PDB file of N, CA, C and O in Angstrom:
ATOM      1  N   MET A 766       2.241 -27.997 -16.091  1.00 47.00           N
ATOM      2  CA  MET A 766       1.482 -27.025 -15.317  1.00 47.00           C
ATOM      3  C   MET A 766      -0.013 -27.311 -15.356  1.00 47.00           C
ATOM      4  O   MET A 766      -0.760 -26.681 -14.659  1.00 47.00           O
ATOM      5  N   ALA A 767      -0.418 -28.220 -16.183  1.00 49.00           N
ATOM      6  CA  ALA A 767      -1.842 -28.471 -16.334  1.00 49.00           C
ATOM      7  C   ALA A 767      -2.437 -29.112 -15.090  1.00 49.00           C
ATOM      8  O   ALA A 767      -3.637 -29.060 -14.885  1.00 49.00           O
ATOM      9  N   ASN A 768      -1.624 -29.702 -14.233  1.00 53.00           N
ATOM     10  CA  ASN A 768      -2.137 -30.385 -13.059  1.00 53.00           C
ATOM     11  C   ASN A 768      -1.759 -29.675 -11.766  1.00 53.00           C
ATOM     12  O   ASN A 768      -1.538 -30.311 -10.753  1.00 53.00           O
ATOM     13  N   THR A 769      -1.645 -28.359 -11.792  1.00 53.00           N
ATOM     14  CA  THR A 769      -1.299 -27.648 -10.561  1.00 53.00           C
ATOM     15  C   THR A 769      -2.482 -27.643  -9.610  1.00 53.00           C
ATOM     16  O   THR A 769      -3.635 -27.633 -10.032  1.00 53.00           O
ATOM     17  N   GLN A 770      -2.199 -27.647  -8.347  1.00 52.00           N
ATOM     18  CA  GLN A 770      -3.228 -27.671  -7.312  1.00 52.00           C
ATOM     19  C   GLN A 770      -3.231 -26.336  -6.576  1.00 52.00           C
ATOM     20  O   GLN A 770      -2.188 -25.766  -6.316  1.00 52.00           O
ATOM     21  N   GLY A 771      -4.403 -25.841  -6.232  1.00 47.00           N
ATOM     22  CA  GLY A 771      -4.526 -24.638  -5.430  1.00 47.00           C
ATOM     23  C   GLY A 771      -4.310 -24.962  -3.971  1.00 47.00           C
ATOM     24  O   GLY A 771      -4.077 -26.105  -3.598  1.00 47.00           O
ATOM     25  N   PRO A 772      -4.399 -23.958  -3.100  1.00 55.00           N
ATOM     26  CA  PRO A 772      -4.163 -24.192  -1.677  1.00 55.00           C
ATOM     27  C   PRO A 772      -5.152 -25.169  -1.041  1.00 55.00           C
ATOM     28  O   PRO A 772      -4.808 -25.890  -0.119  1.00 55.00           O
ATOM     29  N   GLN A 773      -6.386 -25.237  -1.526  1.00 62.00           N
ATOM     30  CA  GLN A 773      -7.375 -26.140  -0.960  1.00 62.00           C
ATOM     31  C   GLN A 773      -7.465 -27.435  -1.759  1.00 62.00           C
ATOM     32  O   GLN A 773      -8.367 -28.226  -1.558  1.00 62.00           O
ATOM     33  N   GLY A 774      -6.551 -27.645  -2.711  1.00 64.00           N
ATOM     34  CA  GLY A 774      -6.592 -28.838  -3.522  1.00 64.00           C
ATOM     35  C   GLY A 774      -7.480 -28.701  -4.743  1.00 64.00           C
ATOM     36  O   GLY A 774      -7.710 -29.661  -5.446  1.00 64.00           O
ATOM     37  N   ASN A 775      -8.007 -27.512  -5.022  1.00 65.00           N
ATOM     38  CA  ASN A 775      -8.835 -27.297  -6.202  1.00 65.00           C
ATOM     39  C   ASN A 775      -7.946 -27.287  -7.441  1.00 65.00           C
ATOM     40  O   ASN A 775      -6.828 -26.808  -7.413  1.00 65.00           O
ATOM     41  N   HIS A 776      -8.474 -27.794  -8.537  1.00 65.00           N
ATOM     42  CA  HIS A 776      -7.722 -27.842  -9.787  1.00 65.00           C
ATOM     43  C   HIS A 776      -7.588 -26.430 -10.343  1.00 65.00           C
ATOM     44  O   HIS A 776      -8.570 -25.701 -10.470  1.00 65.00           O
ATOM     45  N   ASP A 777      -6.368 -26.026 -10.688  1.00 63.00           N
ATOM     46  CA  ASP A 777      -6.091 -24.702 -11.248  1.00 63.00           C
ATOM     47  C   ASP A 777      -5.469 -24.900 -12.629  1.00 63.00           C
ATOM     48  O   ASP A 777      -4.254 -24.999 -12.754  1.00 63.00           O
ATOM     49  N   PRO A 778      -6.284 -24.999 -13.688  1.00 67.00           N
ATOM     50  CA  PRO A 778      -5.751 -25.361 -15.005  1.00 67.00           C
ATOM     51  C   PRO A 778      -4.747 -24.353 -15.552  1.00 67.00           C
ATOM     52  O   PRO A 778      -3.847 -24.725 -16.278  1.00 67.00           O
ATOM     53  N   ALA A 779      -4.884 -23.077 -15.219  1.00 65.00           N
ATOM     54  CA  ALA A 779      -3.962 -22.080 -15.754  1.00 65.00           C
ATOM     55  C   ALA A 779      -2.733 -21.914 -14.871  1.00 65.00           C
ATOM     56  O   ALA A 779      -1.771 -21.268 -15.269  1.00 65.00           O
ATOM     57  N   GLY A 780      -2.746 -22.447 -13.673  1.00 70.00           N
ATOM     58  CA  GLY A 780      -1.625 -22.271 -12.757  1.00 70.00           C
ATOM     59  C   GLY A 780      -1.532 -20.842 -12.246  1.00 70.00           C
ATOM     60  O   GLY A 780      -0.462 -20.374 -11.873  1.00 70.00           O
ATOM     61  N   SER A 781      -2.638 -20.112 -12.236  1.00 73.00           N
ATOM     62  CA  SER A 781      -2.598 -18.693 -11.872  1.00 73.00           C
ATOM     63  C   SER A 781      -2.210 -18.482 -10.413  1.00 73.00           C
ATOM     64  O   SER A 781      -1.534 -17.514 -10.089  1.00 73.00           O
ATOM     65  N   THR A 782      -2.611 -19.386  -9.535  1.00 74.00           N
ATOM     66  CA  THR A 782      -2.248 -19.241  -8.127  1.00 74.00           C
ATOM     67  C   THR A 782      -0.741 -19.354  -7.962  1.00 74.00           C
ATOM     68  O   THR A 782      -0.123 -18.554  -7.268  1.00 74.00           O
ATOM     69  N   GLN A 783      -0.151 -20.309  -8.638  1.00 75.00           N
ATOM     70  CA  GLN A 783       1.296 -20.502  -8.543  1.00 75.00           C
ATOM     71  C   GLN A 783       2.032 -19.304  -9.146  1.00 75.00           C
ATOM     72  O   GLN A 783       3.017 -18.827  -8.584  1.00 75.00           O
ATOM     73  N   MET A 784       1.550 -18.804 -10.266  1.00 75.00           N
ATOM     74  CA  MET A 784       2.195 -17.646 -10.891  1.00 75.00           C
ATOM     75  C   MET A 784       2.041 -16.409 -10.020  1.00 75.00           C
ATOM     76  O   MET A 784       2.964 -15.597  -9.912  1.00 75.00           O
ATOM     77  N   PHE A 785       0.894 -16.241  -9.382  1.00 76.00           N
ATOM     78  CA  PHE A 785       0.685 -15.096  -8.497  1.00 76.00           C
ATOM     79  C   PHE A 785       1.635 -15.152  -7.304  1.00 76.00           C
ATOM     80  O   PHE A 785       2.235 -14.154  -6.939  1.00 76.00           O
ATOM     81  N   ARG A 786       1.767 -16.333  -6.724  1.00 76.00           N
ATOM     82  CA  ARG A 786       2.676 -16.473  -5.582  1.00 76.00           C
ATOM     83  C   ARG A 786       4.109 -16.168  -5.985  1.00 76.00           C
ATOM     84  O   ARG A 786       4.852 -15.536  -5.245  1.00 76.00           O
ATOM     85  N   ALA A 787       4.519 -16.613  -7.178  1.00 76.00           N
ATOM     86  CA  ALA A 787       5.866 -16.319  -7.659  1.00 76.00           C
ATOM     87  C   ALA A 787       6.044 -14.822  -7.849  1.00 76.00           C
ATOM     88  O   ALA A 787       7.088 -14.259  -7.516  1.00 76.00           O
ATOM     89  N   PHE A 788       5.024 -14.147  -8.377  1.00 75.00           N
ATOM     90  CA  PHE A 788       5.096 -12.696  -8.578  1.00 75.00           C
ATOM     91  C   PHE A 788       5.212 -11.967  -7.247  1.00 75.00           C
ATOM     92  O   PHE A 788       6.026 -11.060  -7.094  1.00 75.00           O
ATOM     93  N   VAL A 789       4.418 -12.355  -6.262  1.00 75.00           N
ATOM     94  CA  VAL A 789       4.451 -11.701  -4.956  1.00 75.00           C
ATOM     95  C   VAL A 789       5.790 -11.937  -4.274  1.00 75.00           C
ATOM     96  O   VAL A 789       6.368 -11.027  -3.680  1.00 75.00           O
ATOM     97  N   ASP A 790       6.318 -13.155  -4.382  1.00 77.00           N
ATOM     98  CA  ASP A 790       7.599 -13.464  -3.755  1.00 77.00           C
ATOM     99  C   ASP A 790       8.754 -12.729  -4.405  1.00 77.00           C
ATOM    100  O   ASP A 790       9.749 -12.437  -3.757  1.00 77.00           O
ATOM    101  N   GLU A 791       8.646 -12.399  -5.698  1.00 74.00           N
ATOM    102  CA  GLU A 791       9.729 -11.729  -6.411  1.00 74.00           C
ATOM    103  C   GLU A 791       9.688 -10.215  -6.258  1.00 74.00           C
ATOM    104  O   GLU A 791      10.616  -9.538  -6.668  1.00 74.00           O
ATOM    105  N   ALA A 792       8.632  -9.647  -5.696  1.00 65.00           N
ATOM    106  CA  ALA A 792       8.512  -8.197  -5.575  1.00 65.00           C
ATOM    107  C   ALA A 792       9.627  -7.668  -4.672  1.00 65.00           C
ATOM    108  O   ALA A 792       9.835  -8.174  -3.582  1.00 65.00           O
ATOM    109  N   PRO A 793      10.364  -6.658  -5.127  1.00 65.00           N
ATOM    110  CA  PRO A 793      11.438  -6.095  -4.293  1.00 65.00           C
ATOM    111  C   PRO A 793      10.883  -5.509  -3.010  1.00 65.00           C
ATOM    112  O   PRO A 793       9.815  -4.905  -2.995  1.00 65.00           O
ATOM    113  N   ARG A 794      11.601  -5.702  -1.931  1.00 62.00           N
ATOM    114  CA  ARG A 794      11.143  -5.225  -0.623  1.00 62.00           C
ATOM    115  C   ARG A 794      11.125  -3.706  -0.552  1.00 62.00           C
ATOM    116  O   ARG A 794      10.316  -3.115   0.121  1.00 62.00           O
ATOM    117  N   GLY A 795      12.031  -3.030  -1.254  1.00 57.00           N
ATOM    118  CA  GLY A 795      12.083  -1.565  -1.220  1.00 57.00           C
ATOM    119  C   GLY A 795      10.825  -0.942  -1.793  1.00 57.00           C
ATOM    120  O   GLY A 795      10.332   0.048  -1.286  1.00 57.00           O
ATOM    121  N   GLU A 796      10.309  -1.531  -2.883  1.00 54.00           N
ATOM    122  CA  GLU A 796       9.102  -0.972  -3.481  1.00 54.00           C
ATOM    123  C   GLU A 796       7.904  -1.151  -2.559  1.00 54.00           C
ATOM    124  O   GLU A 796       7.050  -0.281  -2.480  1.00 54.00           O
ATOM    125  N   GLN A 797       7.832  -2.276  -1.854  1.00 53.00           N
ATOM    126  CA  GLN A 797       6.714  -2.493  -0.945  1.00 53.00           C
ATOM    127  C   GLN A 797       6.778  -1.498   0.209  1.00 53.00           C
ATOM    128  O   GLN A 797       5.768  -0.967   0.625  1.00 53.00           O
ATOM    129  N   GLN A 798       7.962  -1.239   0.724  1.00 54.00           N
ATOM    130  CA  GLN A 798       8.111  -0.279   1.829  1.00 54.00           C
ATOM    131  C   GLN A 798       7.745   1.124   1.359  1.00 54.00           C
ATOM    132  O   GLN A 798       7.080   1.866   2.053  1.00 54.00           O
ATOM    133  N   GLN A 799       8.189   1.483   0.148  1.00 53.00           N
ATOM    134  CA  GLN A 799       7.895   2.807  -0.365  1.00 53.00           C
ATOM    135  C   GLN A 799       6.398   2.976  -0.583  1.00 53.00           C
ATOM    136  O   GLN A 799       5.853   4.031  -0.282  1.00 53.00           O
ATOM    137  N   ALA A 800       5.741   1.961  -1.062  1.00 57.00           N
ATOM    138  CA  ALA A 800       4.306   2.047  -1.311  1.00 57.00           C
ATOM    139  C   ALA A 800       3.545   2.218  -0.010  1.00 57.00           C
ATOM    140  O   ALA A 800       2.548   2.937   0.047  1.00 57.00           O
ATOM    141  N   SER A 801       3.991   1.574   1.048  1.00 60.00           N
ATOM    142  CA  SER A 801       3.273   1.686   2.309  1.00 60.00           C
ATOM    143  C   SER A 801       3.591   2.986   3.035  1.00 60.00           C
ATOM    144  O   SER A 801       2.800   3.466   3.815  1.00 60.00           O
ATOM    145  N   SER A 802       4.764   3.589   2.773  1.00 63.00           N
ATOM    146  CA  SER A 802       5.103   4.834   3.456  1.00 63.00           C
ATOM    147  C   SER A 802       4.589   6.049   2.692  1.00 63.00           C
ATOM    148  O   SER A 802       4.495   7.125   3.251  1.00 63.00           O
ATOM    149  N   GLY A 803       4.237   5.899   1.427  1.00 67.00           N
ATOM    150  CA  GLY A 803       3.758   7.017   0.626  1.00 67.00           C
ATOM    151  C   GLY A 803       2.501   7.657   1.192  1.00 67.00           C
ATOM    152  O   GLY A 803       2.473   8.861   1.434  1.00 67.00           O
ATOM    153  N   PRO A 804       1.436   6.895   1.428  1.00 75.00           N
ATOM    154  CA  PRO A 804       0.222   7.497   1.983  1.00 75.00           C
ATOM    155  C   PRO A 804       0.434   8.064   3.379  1.00 75.00           C
ATOM    156  O   PRO A 804      -0.182   9.049   3.753  1.00 75.00           O
ATOM    157  N   ARG A 805       1.330   7.494   4.153  1.00 83.00           N
ATOM    158  CA  ARG A 805       1.604   7.987   5.495  1.00 83.00           C
ATOM    159  C   ARG A 805       2.220   9.385   5.435  1.00 83.00           C
ATOM    160  O   ARG A 805       1.859  10.263   6.209  1.00 83.00           O
ATOM    161  N   VAL A 806       3.139   9.605   4.494  1.00 85.00           N
ATOM    162  CA  VAL A 806       3.767  10.912   4.342  1.00 85.00           C
ATOM    163  C   VAL A 806       2.723  11.939   3.915  1.00 85.00           C
ATOM    164  O   VAL A 806       2.699  13.068   4.413  1.00 85.00           O
ATOM    165  N   GLY A 807       1.836  11.551   3.019  1.00 85.00           N
ATOM    166  CA  GLY A 807       0.782  12.456   2.582  1.00 85.00           C
ATOM    167  C   GLY A 807      -0.174  12.805   3.709  1.00 85.00           C
ATOM    168  O   GLY A 807      -0.621  13.947   3.819  1.00 85.00           O
ATOM    169  N   LEU A 808      -0.466  11.840   4.556  1.00 89.00           N
ATOM    170  CA  LEU A 808      -1.349  12.085   5.699  1.00 89.00           C
ATOM    171  C   LEU A 808      -0.707  13.062   6.674  1.00 89.00           C
ATOM    172  O   LEU A 808      -1.356  14.001   7.145  1.00 89.00           O
ATOM    173  N   ILE A 809       0.564  12.856   6.964  1.00 90.00           N
ATOM    174  CA  ILE A 809       1.266  13.758   7.883  1.00 90.00           C
ATOM    175  C   ILE A 809       1.310  15.168   7.309  1.00 90.00           C
ATOM    176  O   ILE A 809       1.071  16.149   8.019  1.00 90.00           O
ATOM    177  N   ALA A 810       1.602  15.294   6.020  1.00 91.00           N
ATOM    178  CA  ALA A 810       1.644  16.614   5.386  1.00 91.00           C
ATOM    179  C   ALA A 810       0.269  17.281   5.443  1.00 91.00           C
ATOM    180  O   ALA A 810       0.167  18.486   5.706  1.00 91.00           O
ATOM    181  N   GLY A 811      -0.788  16.514   5.222  1.00 92.00           N
ATOM    182  CA  GLY A 811      -2.139  17.075   5.286  1.00 92.00           C
ATOM    183  C   GLY A 811      -2.492  17.565   6.675  1.00 92.00           C
ATOM    184  O   GLY A 811      -3.115  18.612   6.838  1.00 92.00           O
ATOM    185  N   VAL A 812      -2.096  16.812   7.694  1.00 94.00           N
ATOM    186  CA  VAL A 812      -2.364  17.228   9.072  1.00 94.00           C
ATOM    187  C   VAL A 812      -1.593  18.501   9.402  1.00 94.00           C
ATOM    188  O   VAL A 812      -2.134  19.422  10.039  1.00 94.00           O
ATOM    189  N   VAL A 813      -0.340  18.584   8.964  1.00 95.00           N
ATOM    190  CA  VAL A 813       0.463  19.794   9.226  1.00 95.00           C
ATOM    191  C   VAL A 813      -0.167  20.997   8.542  1.00 95.00           C
ATOM    192  O   VAL A 813      -0.281  22.077   9.158  1.00 95.00           O
ATOM    193  N   VAL A 814      -0.607  20.833   7.310  1.00 96.00           N
ATOM    194  CA  VAL A 814      -1.246  21.943   6.592  1.00 96.00           C
ATOM    195  C   VAL A 814      -2.534  22.363   7.302  1.00 96.00           C
ATOM    196  O   VAL A 814      -2.810  23.560   7.462  1.00 96.00           O
ATOM    197  N   ALA A 815      -3.322  21.407   7.760  1.00 96.00           N
ATOM    198  CA  ALA A 815      -4.571  21.727   8.455  1.00 96.00           C
ATOM    199  C   ALA A 815      -4.292  22.485   9.748  1.00 96.00           C
ATOM    200  O   ALA A 815      -4.993  23.455  10.069  1.00 96.00           O
ATOM    201  N   VAL A 816      -3.275  22.079  10.502  1.00 96.00           N
ATOM    202  CA  VAL A 816      -2.931  22.769  11.748  1.00 96.00           C
ATOM    203  C   VAL A 816      -2.476  24.196  11.452  1.00 96.00           C
ATOM    204  O   VAL A 816      -2.854  25.136  12.169  1.00 96.00           O
ATOM    205  N   VAL A 817      -1.695  24.376  10.399  1.00 96.00           N
ATOM    206  CA  VAL A 817      -1.237  25.721  10.036  1.00 96.00           C
ATOM    207  C   VAL A 817      -2.419  26.598   9.650  1.00 96.00           C
ATOM    208  O   VAL A 817      -2.506  27.769  10.072  1.00 96.00           O
ATOM    209  N   ILE A 818      -3.351  26.066   8.893  1.00 96.00           N
ATOM    210  CA  ILE A 818      -4.530  26.851   8.481  1.00 96.00           C
ATOM    211  C   ILE A 818      -5.362  27.241   9.698  1.00 96.00           C
ATOM    212  O   ILE A 818      -5.794  28.395   9.826  1.00 96.00           O
ATOM    213  N   VAL A 819      -5.582  26.301  10.612  1.00 96.00           N
ATOM    214  CA  VAL A 819      -6.347  26.611  11.826  1.00 96.00           C
ATOM    215  C   VAL A 819      -5.619  27.657  12.658  1.00 96.00           C
ATOM    216  O   VAL A 819      -6.246  28.587  13.204  1.00 96.00           O
ATOM    217  N   ALA A 820      -4.306  27.569  12.744  1.00 96.00           N
ATOM    218  CA  ALA A 820      -3.537  28.546  13.524  1.00 96.00           C
ATOM    219  C   ALA A 820      -3.625  29.933  12.885  1.00 96.00           C
ATOM    220  O   ALA A 820      -3.784  30.942  13.606  1.00 96.00           O
ATOM    221  N   VAL A 821      -3.552  30.009  11.574  1.00 95.00           N
ATOM    222  CA  VAL A 821      -3.656  31.300  10.897  1.00 95.00           C
ATOM    223  C   VAL A 821      -5.047  31.900  11.077  1.00 95.00           C
ATOM    224  O   VAL A 821      -5.191  33.108  11.363  1.00 95.00           O
ATOM    225  N   VAL A 822      -6.084  31.099  10.967  1.00 95.00           N
ATOM    226  CA  VAL A 822      -7.442  31.605  11.142  1.00 95.00           C
ATOM    227  C   VAL A 822      -7.648  32.081  12.602  1.00 95.00           C
ATOM    228  O   VAL A 822      -8.231  33.143  12.820  1.00 95.00           O
ATOM    229  N   ALA A 823      -7.148  31.329  13.549  1.00 95.00           N
ATOM    230  CA  ALA A 823      -7.273  31.739  14.944  1.00 95.00           C
ATOM    231  C   ALA A 823      -6.493  33.023  15.215  1.00 95.00           C
ATOM    232  O   ALA A 823      -6.977  33.917  15.922  1.00 95.00           O
ATOM    233  N   TRP A 824      -5.317  33.143  14.632  1.00 94.00           N
ATOM    234  CA  TRP A 824      -4.505  34.351  14.838  1.00 94.00           C
ATOM    235  C   TRP A 824      -5.208  35.566  14.228  1.00 94.00           C
ATOM    236  O   TRP A 824      -5.244  36.638  14.836  1.00 94.00           O
ATOM    237  N   MET A 825      -5.823  35.382  13.043  1.00 94.00           N
ATOM    238  CA  MET A 825      -6.536  36.505  12.411  1.00 94.00           C
ATOM    239  C   MET A 825      -7.791  36.861  13.202  1.00 94.00           C
ATOM    240  O   MET A 825      -8.163  38.033  13.262  1.00 94.00           O
ATOM    241  N   ALA A 826      -8.439  35.893  13.810  1.00 94.00           N
ATOM    242  CA  ALA A 826      -9.648  36.163  14.563  1.00 94.00           C
ATOM    243  C   ALA A 826      -9.337  36.920  15.852  1.00 94.00           C
ATOM    244  O   ALA A 826     -10.133  37.738  16.303  1.00 94.00           O
ATOM    245  N   LEU A 827      -8.193  36.662  16.445  1.00 91.00           N
ATOM    246  CA  LEU A 827      -7.816  37.320  17.685  1.00 91.00           C
ATOM    247  C   LEU A 827      -7.079  38.630  17.463  1.00 91.00           C
ATOM    248  O   LEU A 827      -6.833  39.361  18.436  1.00 91.00           O
ATOM    249  N   LYS A 828      -6.759  38.957  16.276  1.00 83.00           N
ATOM    250  CA  LYS A 828      -6.000  40.164  15.963  1.00 83.00           C
ATOM    251  C   LYS A 828      -6.811  41.415  16.153  1.00 83.00           C
ATOM    252  O   LYS A 828      -7.944  41.552  15.984  1.00 83.00           O
TER     253      LYS A 828
END
């Protein structure tokens, strides 16, 4: 591993680029999908809560 090459041909004495690529390639696809959908669900919930609050304030103002 002492003579590993980086993508541009730079010497990588620790082989960190190769180890990083192996780690990224081994990551389960389900966890990546869950991580990307998590913030989206929170955003949708926040928008729904904001719409409900605005609707309640408008209803109280017109009452």
